[in-house]
Amino acid sequence: GGIGISSVSSDFIKVGGPSAAERNIVSDNGGRGVFLWTGHDLSVENNFIGTDLTGTVAFGNGSSGLHLQDSQKVEILDNVIGDSAFSGIRLENVGFDVQLVQWPSGDGGNDHYFFLAPNRFWGEADAIATAAGGYLASINSQDENDFLTTTFGSASPWIGFNDIATEGTFVWTSGEPTNFANFGPGEPNGGAAENFVQLLSNGFWNDLGGSAKHQAIIEFETLPDINAVIDAIGRARVQGNTIGTDLAGTLMLGNTQGIHVDGSHDVLIGGPGTGDANLIAFNSDRGINIVGTSGRVTVSENSIHSNGQLGIDLDGDGLTPNDLDDSDMGPNGLQNFPILSGFNSDDDLFGSLQSTANTMFTIEIFDNNVVDPADAEGETFLTSFQVMTDGTGFAAFGVSPGMLPTALTSVTATATDPAGNTSEFSPAVGPATKFVDNADPGYSTVGSWASNVSGSARGGDIDNSLFGRGQNVARWSFSDLVPGRYRISATWVEHPNRATNSPFKALDSVGGTVLNSTVVNQELAPNDFADDGTNWEDLFIVDVTGSTLVVELSNAANQYVVADAIRIEPTLAPISPVAHIIDDGDTGFSTVGTWNLPAGMLGRENDLQHNAAGTGTDTATWTFTGLTPGNYIVSATWLEHINRATDAPFTIFDGTGGPVLEIVRVNQELAPDDFTDRGSNWEELAIVGITGSELVVQLSDDANGYVIADAIRIEQTMLPPLPQGTIIDDGDAEFATTIGWNAPASGLGRDGDLRNAASGDGSKVATWTFSGLTPGDYQVAATWFTYTNRATDAPFSILDGTGGPTLATVDVNQQLAPDDFSTFGSDWENLITVTITGTELVVELSNDADGYVIADAVRIQMALMPF
């Protein structure tokens, strides 16, 4: 025969029901199994369509198993649908596309919003309006009448005018006064039988009876909640159905397509509730095909697998490529799908979404028993979560094993926008771990490397290089990565002749930015974990912002370095602490003047540069770029020797050409010993704060012996730098003395000068005057050159401005070196913290002491609290 069950222009139709007794067997028809056309409040539940009465044997229908057209508020629940010649379920113009229109005040309007609701009896339309938070339209002027006629009049829609309460007395459902009416000639004419009013296409009004169906204009005074509007009209729900298989999900009862959605809106296929998910399997074509003007079709938490083509297809043309800003048009707005990079050995899953900017999306994750990147589906729903895209439309995400209830095989994902438009499934991905061995594409070397066969090596071979100055480099390049965080590990074959400081570093590209670096002891076997038949040592965890990652090993080490294989995988673990190191052989290092490289392989990475004592014209400079403004610990390493300077001057700048942040003099006769990192011993120079993206360190030859330029290390810190201070030296204009102070013949003291006065009666006075200050608390410190003939009670007096009262007098022992702190190349002794009331602070030193008193430099800084 033709159609099994059909209904046209009927509402509140129910086919089947929740009990077995209400079930229909609708099978073996020449046309459609069930066809419902032009109605609302329609339900098709718990039927076997296209099968026998057991739901396990195919008796297909000649077209779609279930076809609903031009209908709203539809429920398709818990049916078994199989062996349909077209689709198991076909939804054609189901639901209603709500299109809001505003009458703006700029055009003489009231800024209200209007939309045209579907065909209903007047009473049903009024109920929809109330449920949506609005009312049937009120027309209060000829201008409003003209606007609504132009916008909606062709549908001859209902408006809110009625005389239900009192025959002949028409009122608005909104309660507004009836200041305007526009009945056509001879209208109203229906008497008690015609209580409702429609707006005709010519702008006149006509009264009608309650048995007529028309569309209706619904009005809102403010922008309505679109979901409330859709709920009032009624969504289409497709839930709990088994489409293309039996209830057990094992038999092949496939339709051509599982579900075909054409020109339909506000359809929910599946859902989060118990029993909401549909099982859509073994259909010969697509699982779900969404075409035409369809929109806001949400596909959620279903099991879709083993279909002949895509699990979800937007526009019926196969996988739709993502576009950058997701502005392309089509069914479901051709919503972009997520891109998954795969999962790591811990079953952490990683991916990203590129779509509409600054928008919250729901991501659903699925696993599949079979990897099928060409026709992605979603067999087992795992979890869902929300991500917010940034201003460029990008959002990265990671999912930990705690969110995933099962071990992963082949993972896919969908994205759904706030309006309910669901994407196609992302291409399926498996494990995201990647390997590059020394015989693989992506591996290359520079310089001299020897290959050796080794049964212990990954792939049976390794490359090695004798120690040098980093001129020999092995490189592993990874491409087509998804931006995110990656764990990087290496393997090698250990041996006693291996380097104990083999230097690995990660870069964002060949010759690009260094992401992190480390050294490993290749005399010892890698032993952090085993994977894919190989033992691995973790190197570091880095953030990759592009699509490439490069790992390099150089021969700047103390013995043979071995290049075997590198392994990377996405991770959710914290990034490794990043300390930036520039060695004297790296990009970012430069020299001015005569600097020499020793004949032997000395220093970090087997190279350093040295310069004899000079006048400060020869400089070595380390320039760090691409930094984040903030505080940094600056450290240096060098090779100590008795011919080194005891006062090697390092100057730290706030960027190229920027202000001096700190000057530190170090004794390079002594080894750096504050800490060890990446195969070198380091001495902390200072903590400084930078305001831009550069930090510059410079070493000059203005010293008393050889100065050594090797490597500088910086690391961001939350620790504060030394507060900014003001220094007045004895050679500055703000310094003055009475008669009787002497300068030594040799250049001693800060900046090579100081003053001294012999023990006396206090008549000889040196004065440092600080002006332009803000009243408040100040810490006062002094520096001097110590010697055995110095006073043990040199008296420093601090005054509250020139001629002001003495705030304090402090006696210091100048036979001992100042040692409270170091800054700007000098050691300082804290004297006291005082409070000034004006804009000057004056420090005086007199010769009222038991030995020579030394006037060199005084430093003050504003204090947050008394010392």
Short mmCIF file of C-alpha atoms in Angstrom, two decimals, residues 73-372:
data_model
loop_
_atom_site.label_atom_id
_atom_site.label_comp_id
_atom_site.label_asym_id
_atom_site.label_seq_id
_atom_site.Cartn_x
_atom_site.Cartn_y
_atom_site.Cartn_z
CA LYS A 73 5.57 21.11 19.18
CA VAL A 74 6.49 17.62 18.07
CA GLU A 75 7.62 14.68 20.21
CA ILE A 76 9.22 11.59 18.67
CA LEU A 77 10.04 9.28 21.56
CA ASP A 78 11.30 5.73 22.08
CA ASN A 79 10.53 4.34 18.64
CA VAL A 80 12.43 1.61 16.81
CA ILE A 81 12.75 2.67 13.16
CA GLY A 82 14.50 0.57 10.54
CA ASP A 83 14.80 -0.41 6.90
CA SER A 84 13.36 2.84 5.48
CA ALA A 85 14.07 3.50 1.83
CA PHE A 86 14.79 7.17 2.57
CA SER A 87 15.24 8.23 6.17
CA GLY A 88 14.23 6.74 9.48
CA ILE A 89 12.91 10.15 10.58
CA ARG A 90 12.30 13.07 8.26
CA LEU A 91 11.59 16.49 9.72
CA GLU A 92 10.54 18.99 7.05
CA ASN A 93 9.76 22.57 8.10
CA VAL A 94 9.22 21.36 11.64
CA GLY A 95 9.44 23.89 14.44
CA PHE A 96 9.27 27.60 13.82
CA ASP A 97 11.94 30.12 12.85
CA VAL A 98 11.39 33.04 15.19
CA GLN A 99 12.41 36.28 13.48
CA LEU A 100 12.24 39.29 15.80
CA VAL A 101 11.66 42.73 14.29
CA GLN A 102 12.08 46.00 16.21
CA TRP A 103 10.19 49.21 15.51
CA PRO A 104 12.97 51.66 16.42
CA SER A 105 12.35 55.04 17.98
CA GLY A 106 14.63 56.53 15.36
CA ASP A 107 11.95 55.67 12.81
CA GLY A 108 9.16 57.08 14.97
CA GLY A 109 8.55 53.76 16.70
CA ASN A 110 8.27 52.61 20.30
CA ASP A 111 11.39 50.35 20.33
CA HIS A 112 9.14 47.31 20.91
CA TYR A 113 9.92 43.91 19.39
CA PHE A 114 7.50 41.86 17.28
CA PHE A 115 7.44 38.47 15.61
CA LEU A 116 4.97 36.48 13.56
CA ALA A 117 3.86 33.32 15.38
CA PRO A 118 2.69 30.15 13.57
CA ASN A 119 -0.91 29.37 12.56
CA ARG A 120 -3.11 28.98 15.61
CA PHE A 121 -6.63 29.67 16.80
CA TRP A 122 -6.78 33.14 18.36
CA GLY A 123 -6.96 31.69 21.89
CA GLU A 124 -3.93 29.46 21.27
CA ALA A 125 -2.00 32.44 19.88
CA ASP A 126 -2.88 34.46 22.98
CA ALA A 127 -1.62 31.65 25.20
CA ILE A 128 1.68 31.48 23.27
CA ALA A 129 2.11 35.24 23.66
CA THR A 130 1.55 35.09 27.41
CA ALA A 131 3.89 32.11 27.86
CA ALA A 132 6.59 33.88 25.85
CA GLY A 133 6.39 36.96 28.09
CA GLY A 134 4.61 39.19 25.59
CA TYR A 135 1.09 39.83 24.29
CA LEU A 136 -0.81 39.87 21.02
CA ALA A 137 0.09 43.13 19.34
CA SER A 138 -1.62 46.38 20.30
CA ILE A 139 -1.85 49.08 17.61
CA ASN A 140 -2.08 52.61 18.94
CA SER A 141 -1.52 54.82 15.90
CA GLN A 142 -1.70 54.93 12.16
CA ASP A 143 2.12 54.85 12.02
CA GLU A 144 2.22 51.64 14.02
CA ASN A 145 -0.56 50.18 11.88
CA ASP A 146 1.43 51.01 8.74
CA PHE A 147 4.61 49.50 10.15
CA LEU A 148 2.92 46.23 11.13
CA THR A 149 1.01 46.06 7.85
CA THR A 150 4.20 46.49 5.83
CA THR A 151 6.08 43.97 7.98
CA PHE A 152 3.47 41.26 8.60
CA GLY A 153 0.23 42.19 6.79
CA SER A 154 0.59 39.65 3.99
CA ALA A 155 -0.15 36.89 6.53
CA SER A 156 -3.43 38.54 7.67
CA PRO A 157 -2.37 37.87 11.26
CA TRP A 158 -4.22 38.02 14.55
CA ILE A 159 -3.74 41.10 16.75
CA GLY A 160 -4.76 41.58 20.36
CA PHE A 161 -8.08 43.42 19.77
CA ASN A 162 -11.11 41.43 20.98
CA ASP A 163 -14.62 41.82 22.48
CA ILE A 164 -14.73 38.55 24.42
CA ALA A 165 -15.72 40.20 27.69
CA THR A 166 -18.40 42.57 26.38
CA GLU A 167 -19.90 42.16 22.95
CA GLY A 168 -19.20 45.22 20.82
CA THR A 169 -16.62 46.67 23.24
CA PHE A 170 -13.20 45.87 21.84
CA VAL A 171 -10.17 45.99 24.11
CA TRP A 172 -6.48 45.11 23.86
CA THR A 173 -5.14 42.02 25.64
CA SER A 174 -2.26 44.22 26.85
CA GLY A 175 -4.71 46.43 28.77
CA GLU A 176 -3.69 49.52 26.79
CA PRO A 177 -6.40 52.13 26.09
CA THR A 178 -8.25 51.85 22.77
CA ASN A 179 -7.17 55.16 21.30
CA PHE A 180 -7.00 53.85 17.76
CA ALA A 181 -8.92 51.44 15.53
CA ASN A 182 -8.81 50.80 11.81
CA PHE A 183 -11.68 48.47 10.89
CA GLY A 184 -12.39 48.16 7.22
CA PRO A 185 -15.66 49.36 5.66
CA GLY A 186 -18.60 47.52 7.20
CA GLU A 187 -16.45 46.06 9.98
CA PRO A 188 -16.82 44.77 12.59
CA ASN A 189 -19.78 42.83 11.30
CA GLY A 190 -19.69 39.44 12.93
CA GLY A 191 -21.62 40.10 16.12
CA ALA A 192 -21.25 37.56 18.90
CA ALA A 193 -19.82 34.97 16.52
CA GLU A 194 -16.75 37.03 15.64
CA ASN A 195 -14.86 38.21 18.73
CA PHE A 196 -11.30 38.37 17.38
CA VAL A 197 -9.51 40.80 15.06
CA GLN A 198 -7.00 40.29 12.29
CA LEU A 199 -4.84 42.81 10.42
CA LEU A 200 -5.43 42.52 6.68
CA SER A 201 -2.82 43.05 3.99
CA ASN A 202 -4.44 46.40 3.04
CA GLY A 203 -4.01 47.71 6.60
CA PHE A 204 -7.69 47.44 7.58
CA TRP A 205 -8.94 45.28 10.42
CA ASN A 206 -11.47 42.47 10.24
CA ASP A 207 -13.29 40.59 12.98
CA LEU A 208 -13.37 36.78 12.81
CA GLY A 209 -14.66 33.86 14.78
CA GLY A 210 -12.63 31.55 16.97
CA SER A 211 -12.68 28.61 14.56
CA ALA A 212 -10.26 30.27 12.11
CA LYS A 213 -6.47 29.68 12.21
CA HIS A 214 -4.03 32.46 11.37
CA GLN A 215 -0.55 33.51 12.25
CA ALA A 216 -0.37 36.12 14.99
CA ILE A 217 1.74 39.21 15.75
CA ILE A 218 3.25 38.92 19.24
CA GLU A 219 4.66 42.06 20.84
CA PHE A 220 7.36 42.55 23.50
CA GLU A 221 8.22 45.83 25.17
CA THR A 222 11.87 44.75 25.63
CA LEU A 223 14.08 42.19 23.90
CA PRO A 224 12.59 38.81 24.87
CA ASP A 225 14.35 35.64 25.97
CA ILE A 226 14.43 33.74 22.68
CA ASN A 227 14.41 30.40 24.50
CA ALA A 228 11.21 31.36 26.32
CA VAL A 229 9.65 32.29 22.98
CA ILE A 230 10.69 28.96 21.45
CA ASP A 231 9.41 27.01 24.45
CA ALA A 232 6.06 28.78 24.21
CA ILE A 233 5.66 27.76 20.57
CA GLY A 234 7.00 24.30 21.27
CA ARG A 235 10.22 22.58 20.29
CA ALA A 236 10.57 19.36 18.39
CA ARG A 237 12.04 16.62 20.60
CA VAL A 238 13.57 13.48 19.11
CA GLN A 239 14.61 11.36 22.08
CA GLY A 240 15.13 7.78 23.09
CA ASN A 241 14.75 6.36 19.57
CA THR A 242 16.62 3.42 18.08
CA ILE A 243 17.23 4.20 14.41
CA GLY A 244 18.81 1.60 12.12
CA THR A 245 19.22 -1.16 14.66
CA ASP A 246 17.34 -3.11 17.32
CA LEU A 247 16.94 -2.16 20.97
CA ALA A 248 20.07 -4.14 21.83
CA GLY A 249 22.01 -2.17 19.24
CA THR A 250 23.46 -5.26 17.58
CA LEU A 251 21.31 -5.98 14.50
CA MET A 252 21.64 -4.14 11.21
CA LEU A 253 18.22 -2.71 10.39
CA GLY A 254 19.62 0.32 8.62
CA ASN A 255 17.68 3.06 6.90
CA THR A 256 19.24 5.00 4.06
CA GLN A 257 19.64 8.00 6.38
CA GLY A 258 19.07 7.96 10.12
CA ILE A 259 17.47 11.41 10.56
CA HIS A 260 16.93 13.96 7.78
CA VAL A 261 16.23 17.55 8.92
CA ASP A 262 15.21 20.05 6.24
CA GLY A 263 14.11 23.65 6.86
CA SER A 264 13.41 22.91 10.52
CA HIS A 265 14.17 24.93 13.64
CA ASP A 266 14.53 24.44 17.38
CA VAL A 267 14.88 20.69 17.22
CA LEU A 268 16.47 18.76 20.08
CA ILE A 269 17.88 15.40 19.04
CA GLY A 270 18.93 13.58 22.22
CA GLY A 271 19.59 15.46 25.44
CA PRO A 272 21.07 15.20 28.91
CA GLY A 273 18.21 13.38 30.63
CA THR A 274 18.02 9.66 31.35
CA GLY A 275 16.75 7.93 28.23
CA ASP A 276 17.02 11.07 26.06
CA ALA A 277 19.86 9.78 23.89
CA ASN A 278 19.08 8.23 20.52
CA LEU A 279 20.95 5.24 19.12
CA ILE A 280 21.59 5.87 15.42
CA ALA A 281 23.56 3.06 13.78
CA PHE A 282 24.00 0.94 10.65
CA ASN A 283 22.30 3.40 8.32
CA SER A 284 23.81 3.24 4.85
CA ASP A 285 24.17 6.99 4.42
CA ARG A 286 24.46 9.72 7.05
CA GLY A 287 23.51 9.35 10.68
CA ILE A 288 21.92 12.84 10.81
CA ASN A 289 21.62 15.07 7.74
CA ILE A 290 20.76 18.75 8.41
CA VAL A 291 20.04 20.76 5.27
CA GLY A 292 18.21 23.77 3.83
CA THR A 293 17.35 26.65 6.13
CA SER A 294 17.47 24.50 9.25
CA GLY A 295 18.77 26.20 12.36
CA ARG A 296 19.10 25.72 16.11
CA VAL A 297 19.12 21.95 15.66
CA THR A 298 20.82 20.64 18.77
CA VAL A 299 22.35 17.17 18.65
CA SER A 300 23.40 16.07 22.13
CA GLU A 301 24.67 12.98 23.93
CA ASN A 302 23.50 10.44 21.33
CA SER A 303 25.25 7.27 20.26
CA ILE A 304 25.92 7.57 16.54
CA HIS A 305 28.11 4.93 14.93
CA SER A 306 28.59 2.46 12.08
CA ASN A 307 26.75 4.62 9.56
CA GLY A 308 27.92 4.77 5.95
CA GLN A 309 28.91 8.45 5.98
CA LEU A 310 29.22 11.30 8.49
CA GLY A 311 27.54 10.99 11.86
CA ILE A 312 26.30 14.59 11.47
CA ASP A 313 26.38 16.31 8.08
CA LEU A 314 25.58 20.01 7.71
CA ASP A 315 24.37 20.82 4.18
CA GLY A 316 24.59 17.23 3.00
CA ASP A 317 27.92 17.67 1.24
CA GLY A 318 30.36 15.87 3.52
CA LEU A 319 32.61 17.42 6.14
CA THR A 320 32.37 21.22 5.89
CA PRO A 321 35.77 22.91 6.35
CA ASN A 322 35.97 25.33 9.28
CA ASP A 323 36.28 29.03 8.49
CA LEU A 324 38.28 31.48 10.57
CA ASP A 325 35.48 33.54 12.13
CA ASP A 326 32.62 31.05 11.56
CA SER A 327 30.72 33.61 9.49
CA ASP A 328 29.72 31.23 6.71
CA MET A 329 26.01 30.62 6.21
CA GLY A 330 24.01 27.43 5.97
CA PRO A 331 22.13 24.93 8.10
CA ASN A 332 23.00 25.41 11.78
CA GLY A 333 25.11 28.35 10.61
CA LEU A 334 27.66 25.75 9.44
CA GLN A 335 28.94 25.82 13.01
CA ASN A 336 32.66 25.05 13.16
CA PHE A 337 33.66 21.78 14.80
CA PRO A 338 36.45 21.50 17.40
CA ILE A 339 39.93 20.36 16.44
CA LEU A 340 41.34 17.62 18.66
CA SER A 341 45.05 17.00 18.96
CA GLY A 342 44.48 13.61 20.56
CA PHE A 343 45.09 12.19 24.00
CA ASN A 344 48.25 11.36 25.86
CA SER A 345 49.36 8.28 27.80
CA ASP A 346 47.42 9.48 30.85
CA ASP A 347 44.23 9.85 28.76
CA ASP A 348 44.37 13.63 29.05
CA LEU A 349 42.54 14.98 25.98
CA PHE A 350 43.46 18.21 24.18
CA GLY A 351 41.82 20.37 21.57
CA SER A 352 40.70 23.81 20.47
CA LEU A 353 37.81 25.64 18.83
CA GLN A 354 38.01 28.47 16.32
CA SER A 355 34.60 30.08 15.97
CA THR A 356 32.69 33.25 16.83
CA ALA A 357 34.62 35.65 19.07
CA ASN A 358 33.79 36.11 22.77
CA THR A 359 31.15 33.38 22.81
CA MET A 360 30.45 30.49 25.18
CA PHE A 361 30.24 27.11 23.46
CA THR A 362 29.32 23.66 24.73
CA ILE A 363 31.83 20.98 23.78
CA GLU A 364 30.75 17.32 23.82
CA ILE A 365 33.36 14.53 23.75
CA PHE A 366 32.77 11.04 22.34
CA ASP A 367 34.79 7.86 22.02
CA ASN A 368 34.56 5.33 19.19
CA ASN A 369 35.62 1.72 18.88
CA VAL A 370 36.96 2.34 15.38
CA VAL A 371 39.16 5.19 14.17
CA ASP A 372 37.45 6.66 11.10
#
